[in-house]
Tab-separated table of C-alpha atoms in Angstrom:
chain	number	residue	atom	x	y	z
A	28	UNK	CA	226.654	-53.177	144.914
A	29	UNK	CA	224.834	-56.143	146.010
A	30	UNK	CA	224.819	-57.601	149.331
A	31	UNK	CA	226.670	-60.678	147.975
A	32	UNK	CA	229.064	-58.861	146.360
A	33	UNK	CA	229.989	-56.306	149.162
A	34	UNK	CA	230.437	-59.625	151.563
A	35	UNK	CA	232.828	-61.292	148.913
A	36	UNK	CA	234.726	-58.051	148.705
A	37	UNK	CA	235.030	-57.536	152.377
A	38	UNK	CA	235.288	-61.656	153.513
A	39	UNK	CA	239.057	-61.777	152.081
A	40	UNK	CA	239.567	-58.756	154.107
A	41	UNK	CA	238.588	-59.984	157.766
A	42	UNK	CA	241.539	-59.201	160.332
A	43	UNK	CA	243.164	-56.307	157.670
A	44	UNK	CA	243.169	-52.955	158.848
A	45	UNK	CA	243.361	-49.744	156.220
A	46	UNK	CA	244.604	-46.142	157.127
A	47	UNK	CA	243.712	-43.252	155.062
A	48	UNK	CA	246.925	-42.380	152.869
A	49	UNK	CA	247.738	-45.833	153.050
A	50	UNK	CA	247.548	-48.861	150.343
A	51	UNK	CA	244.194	-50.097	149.057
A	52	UNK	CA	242.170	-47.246	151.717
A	53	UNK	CA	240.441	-45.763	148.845
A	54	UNK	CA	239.748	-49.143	147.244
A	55	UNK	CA	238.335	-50.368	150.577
A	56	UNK	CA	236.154	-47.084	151.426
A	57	UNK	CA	234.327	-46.780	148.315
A	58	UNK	CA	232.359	-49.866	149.494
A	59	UNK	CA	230.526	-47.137	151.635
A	60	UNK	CA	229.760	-44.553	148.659
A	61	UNK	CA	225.971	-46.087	148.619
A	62	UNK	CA	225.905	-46.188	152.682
A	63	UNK	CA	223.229	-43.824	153.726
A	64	UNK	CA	225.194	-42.091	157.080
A	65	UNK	CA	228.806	-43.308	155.927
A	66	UNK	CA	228.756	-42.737	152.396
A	67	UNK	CA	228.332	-39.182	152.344
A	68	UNK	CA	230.544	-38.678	155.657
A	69	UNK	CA	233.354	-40.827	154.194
A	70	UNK	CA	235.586	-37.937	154.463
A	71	UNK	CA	235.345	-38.770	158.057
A	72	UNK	CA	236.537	-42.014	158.327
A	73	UNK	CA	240.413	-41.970	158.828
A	74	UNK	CA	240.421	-46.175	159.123
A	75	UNK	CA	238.516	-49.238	158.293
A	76	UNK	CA	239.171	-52.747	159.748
A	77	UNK	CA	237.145	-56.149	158.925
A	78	UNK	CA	236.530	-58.419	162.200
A	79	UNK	CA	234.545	-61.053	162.263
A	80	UNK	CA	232.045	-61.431	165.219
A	81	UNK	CA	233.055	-62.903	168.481
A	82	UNK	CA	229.455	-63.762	168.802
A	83	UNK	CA	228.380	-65.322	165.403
A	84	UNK	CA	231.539	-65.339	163.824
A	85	UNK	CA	229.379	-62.778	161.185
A	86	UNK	CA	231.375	-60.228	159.098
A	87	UNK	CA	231.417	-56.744	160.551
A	88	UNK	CA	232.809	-53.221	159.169
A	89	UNK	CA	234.315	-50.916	161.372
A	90	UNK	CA	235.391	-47.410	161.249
A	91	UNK	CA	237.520	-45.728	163.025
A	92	UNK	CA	236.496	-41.446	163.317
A	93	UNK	CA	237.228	-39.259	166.275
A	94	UNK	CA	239.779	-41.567	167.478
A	95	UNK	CA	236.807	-43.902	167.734
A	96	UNK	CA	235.905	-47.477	165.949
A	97	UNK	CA	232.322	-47.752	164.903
A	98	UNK	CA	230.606	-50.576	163.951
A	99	UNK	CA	228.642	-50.374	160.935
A	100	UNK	CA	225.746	-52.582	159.303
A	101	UNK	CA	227.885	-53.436	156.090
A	102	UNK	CA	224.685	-54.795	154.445
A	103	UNK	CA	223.944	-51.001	154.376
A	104	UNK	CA	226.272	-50.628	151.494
A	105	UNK	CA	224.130	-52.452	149.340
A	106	UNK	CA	220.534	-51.076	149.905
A	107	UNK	CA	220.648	-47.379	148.702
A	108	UNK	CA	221.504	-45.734	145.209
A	109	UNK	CA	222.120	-42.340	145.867
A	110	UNK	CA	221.532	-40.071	143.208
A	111	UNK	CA	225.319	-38.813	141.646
A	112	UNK	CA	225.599	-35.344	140.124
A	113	UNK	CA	226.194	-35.975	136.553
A	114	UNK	CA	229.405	-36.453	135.200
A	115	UNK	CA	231.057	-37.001	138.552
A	116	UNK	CA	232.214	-40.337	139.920
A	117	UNK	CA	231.599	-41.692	143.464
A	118	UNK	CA	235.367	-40.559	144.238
A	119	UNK	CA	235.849	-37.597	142.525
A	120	UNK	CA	232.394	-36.542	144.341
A	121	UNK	CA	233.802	-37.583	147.842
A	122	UNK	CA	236.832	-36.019	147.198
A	123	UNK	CA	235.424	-32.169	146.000
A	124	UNK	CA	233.105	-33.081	149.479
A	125	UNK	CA	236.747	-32.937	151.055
A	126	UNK	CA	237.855	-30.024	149.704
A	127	UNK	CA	235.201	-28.036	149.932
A	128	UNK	CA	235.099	-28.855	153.580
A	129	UNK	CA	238.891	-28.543	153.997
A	130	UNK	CA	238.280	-24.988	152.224
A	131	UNK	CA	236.492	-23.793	154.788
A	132	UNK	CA	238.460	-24.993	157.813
A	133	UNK	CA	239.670	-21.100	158.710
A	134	UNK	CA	235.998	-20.231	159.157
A	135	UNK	CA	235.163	-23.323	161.173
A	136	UNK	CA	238.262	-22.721	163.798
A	137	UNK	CA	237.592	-19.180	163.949
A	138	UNK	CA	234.266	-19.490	165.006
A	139	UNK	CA	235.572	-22.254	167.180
A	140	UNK	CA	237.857	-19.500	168.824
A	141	UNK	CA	235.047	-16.999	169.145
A	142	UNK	CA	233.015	-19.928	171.491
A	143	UNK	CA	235.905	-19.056	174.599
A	144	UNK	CA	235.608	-22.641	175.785
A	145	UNK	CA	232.185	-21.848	176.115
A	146	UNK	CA	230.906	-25.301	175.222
A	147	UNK	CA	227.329	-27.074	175.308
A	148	UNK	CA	225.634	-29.924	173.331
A	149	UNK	CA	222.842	-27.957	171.272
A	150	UNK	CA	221.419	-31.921	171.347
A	151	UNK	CA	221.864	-33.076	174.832
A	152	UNK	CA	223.323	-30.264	176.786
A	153	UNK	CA	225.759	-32.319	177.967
A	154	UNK	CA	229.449	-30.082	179.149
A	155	UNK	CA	231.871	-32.788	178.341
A	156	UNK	CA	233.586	-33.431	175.267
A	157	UNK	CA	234.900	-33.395	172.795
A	158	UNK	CA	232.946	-30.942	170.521
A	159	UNK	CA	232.305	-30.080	166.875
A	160	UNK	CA	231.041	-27.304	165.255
A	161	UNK	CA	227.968	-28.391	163.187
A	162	UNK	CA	225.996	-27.090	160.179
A	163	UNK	CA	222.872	-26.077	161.129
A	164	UNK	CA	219.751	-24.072	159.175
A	165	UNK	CA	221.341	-25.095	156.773
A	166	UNK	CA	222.904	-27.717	156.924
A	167	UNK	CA	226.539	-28.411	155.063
A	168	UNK	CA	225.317	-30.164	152.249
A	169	UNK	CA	222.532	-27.850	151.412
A	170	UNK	CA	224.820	-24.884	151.305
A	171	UNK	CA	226.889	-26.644	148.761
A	172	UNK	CA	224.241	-28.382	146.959
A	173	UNK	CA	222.989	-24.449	146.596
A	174	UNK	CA	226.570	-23.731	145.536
A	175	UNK	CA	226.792	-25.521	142.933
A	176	UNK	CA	223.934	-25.552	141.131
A	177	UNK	CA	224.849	-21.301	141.508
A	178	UNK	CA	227.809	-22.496	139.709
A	179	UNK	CA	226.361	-24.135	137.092
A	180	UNK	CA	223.303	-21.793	136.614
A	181	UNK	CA	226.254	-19.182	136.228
A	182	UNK	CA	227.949	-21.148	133.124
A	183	UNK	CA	231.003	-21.416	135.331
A	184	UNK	CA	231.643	-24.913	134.233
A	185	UNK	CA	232.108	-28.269	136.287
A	186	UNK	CA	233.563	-28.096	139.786
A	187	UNK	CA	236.980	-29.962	140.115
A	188	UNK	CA	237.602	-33.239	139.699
A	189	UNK	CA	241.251	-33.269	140.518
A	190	UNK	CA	242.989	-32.740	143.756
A	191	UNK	CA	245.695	-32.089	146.034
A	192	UNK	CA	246.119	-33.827	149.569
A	193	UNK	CA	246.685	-32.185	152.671
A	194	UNK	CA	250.090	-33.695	154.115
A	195	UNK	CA	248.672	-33.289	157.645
A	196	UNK	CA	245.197	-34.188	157.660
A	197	UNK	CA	244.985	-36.206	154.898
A	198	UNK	CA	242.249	-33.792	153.209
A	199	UNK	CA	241.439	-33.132	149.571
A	200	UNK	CA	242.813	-29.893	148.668
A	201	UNK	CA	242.048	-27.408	145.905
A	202	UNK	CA	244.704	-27.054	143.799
A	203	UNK	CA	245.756	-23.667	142.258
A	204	UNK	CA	243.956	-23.813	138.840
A	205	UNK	CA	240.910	-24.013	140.865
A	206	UNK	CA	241.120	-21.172	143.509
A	207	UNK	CA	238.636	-18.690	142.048
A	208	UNK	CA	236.141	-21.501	142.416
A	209	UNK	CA	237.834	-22.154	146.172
A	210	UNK	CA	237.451	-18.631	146.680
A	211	UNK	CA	234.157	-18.039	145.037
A	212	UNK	CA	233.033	-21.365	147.951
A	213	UNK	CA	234.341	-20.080	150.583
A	214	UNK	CA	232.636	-16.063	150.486
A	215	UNK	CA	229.128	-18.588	149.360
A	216	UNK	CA	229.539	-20.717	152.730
A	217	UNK	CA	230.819	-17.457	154.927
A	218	UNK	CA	227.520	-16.052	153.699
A	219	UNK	CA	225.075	-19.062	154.466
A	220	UNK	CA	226.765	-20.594	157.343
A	221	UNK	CA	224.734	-20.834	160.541
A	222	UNK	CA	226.984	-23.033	163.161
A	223	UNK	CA	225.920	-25.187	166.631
A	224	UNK	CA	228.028	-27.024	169.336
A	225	UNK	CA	227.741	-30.640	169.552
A	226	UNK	CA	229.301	-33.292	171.418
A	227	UNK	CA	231.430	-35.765	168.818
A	228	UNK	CA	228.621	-38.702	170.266
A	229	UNK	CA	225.628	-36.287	168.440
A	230	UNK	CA	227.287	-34.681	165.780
A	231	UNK	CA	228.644	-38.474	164.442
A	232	UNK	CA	224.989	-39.589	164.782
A	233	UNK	CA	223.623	-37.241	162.595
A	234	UNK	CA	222.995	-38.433	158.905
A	235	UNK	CA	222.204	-35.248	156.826
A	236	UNK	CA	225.806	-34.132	156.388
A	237	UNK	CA	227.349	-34.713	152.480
């Protein structure tokens, strides 16, 4: 999108406030899908609300993650094309993101478990938290980028494109049709997956995740 139209989509918007699961959420992320740190984190973002600045009286974006609103450079949205596996759409994309991530959720909290409330910032060292487990050597979104193109190097056809919804979280699910390729993901990322503590203030301001 251009810049002009991103601020005529959002303008109409100011003083609204979207919830994932909710009306028009969807509609109102996608705006992100060319963002360079939000677009491929969008599965993050659990609410979006358009304010105007108190300053300037300037449009501003704001996500809410972590129990946290951020405010985002909206313009941001309009100044990167990122390339798009062929033959899936922005949403579809961001939703197998979701699932893939929401498939490997067991791992994650077990290795949580295994940390004893041993935690540390690998980035700052601070003690306090909240923490996440991050991707690290490699990262997430190389060990699925790797995962797929396994997949398709193995004639095993197009990943999913349609989804269930976690009733808790929210979260893309796989749905049954699609659990040898769930299962097939999840021994691939139990292989590759290297994890680190962070603290929610470095893990959020990291921009390699997809």
């Amino acid at each position: 999108m251009r810049v002009d139209d991103v601020r005529a989509f959002l303008e109409p918007r100011v003083s609204q406030r979207y919830i994932r699961g909710k009306p028009e959420f969807d509609d109102v992320l996608a705006v992100l899908t060319d963002h360079p740190v939000w677009g491929p984190r969008a599965h993050d973002v659990f609410g979006i609300r358009v304010q105007k600045s108190l300053l300037n009286g300037a449009v501003q974006l704001q996500l809410l993650t972590n129990r946290v609103w951020f405010t985002v450079s909206w313009r941001r949205c309009a100044t990167r094309q990122r390339a798009r596996r062929a033959g899936v759409q922005p949403v579809a994309e961001r939703r197998l993101t979701s699932a893939m991530r929401h498939a490997i959720r067991p791992q994650t909290q077990a290795w949580k478990r295994a940390q004893h409330g041993r935690w540390v910032c690998a980035a700052c060292g601070t003690f306090v938290g909240p923490f996440h487990a991050d991707h690290v050597a490699p990262p997430f979104s190389e060990i699925k980028a790797m995962f797929l193109k396994r997949e398709g190097d193995a004639g095993s056809g197009p990943p999913p494109v349609c989804f269930g919804i976690d009733p808790v979280s929210c979260a893309s699910t796989f749905r049954d049709p699609d659990a040898a390729f769930k299962e097939r993901w999840q021994a691939f990322h139990a292989h590759h997956a290297v994890y680190q503590q962070l603290c929610a203030p470095c893990n959020l301001s990291k921009s390699n995740r997809a």
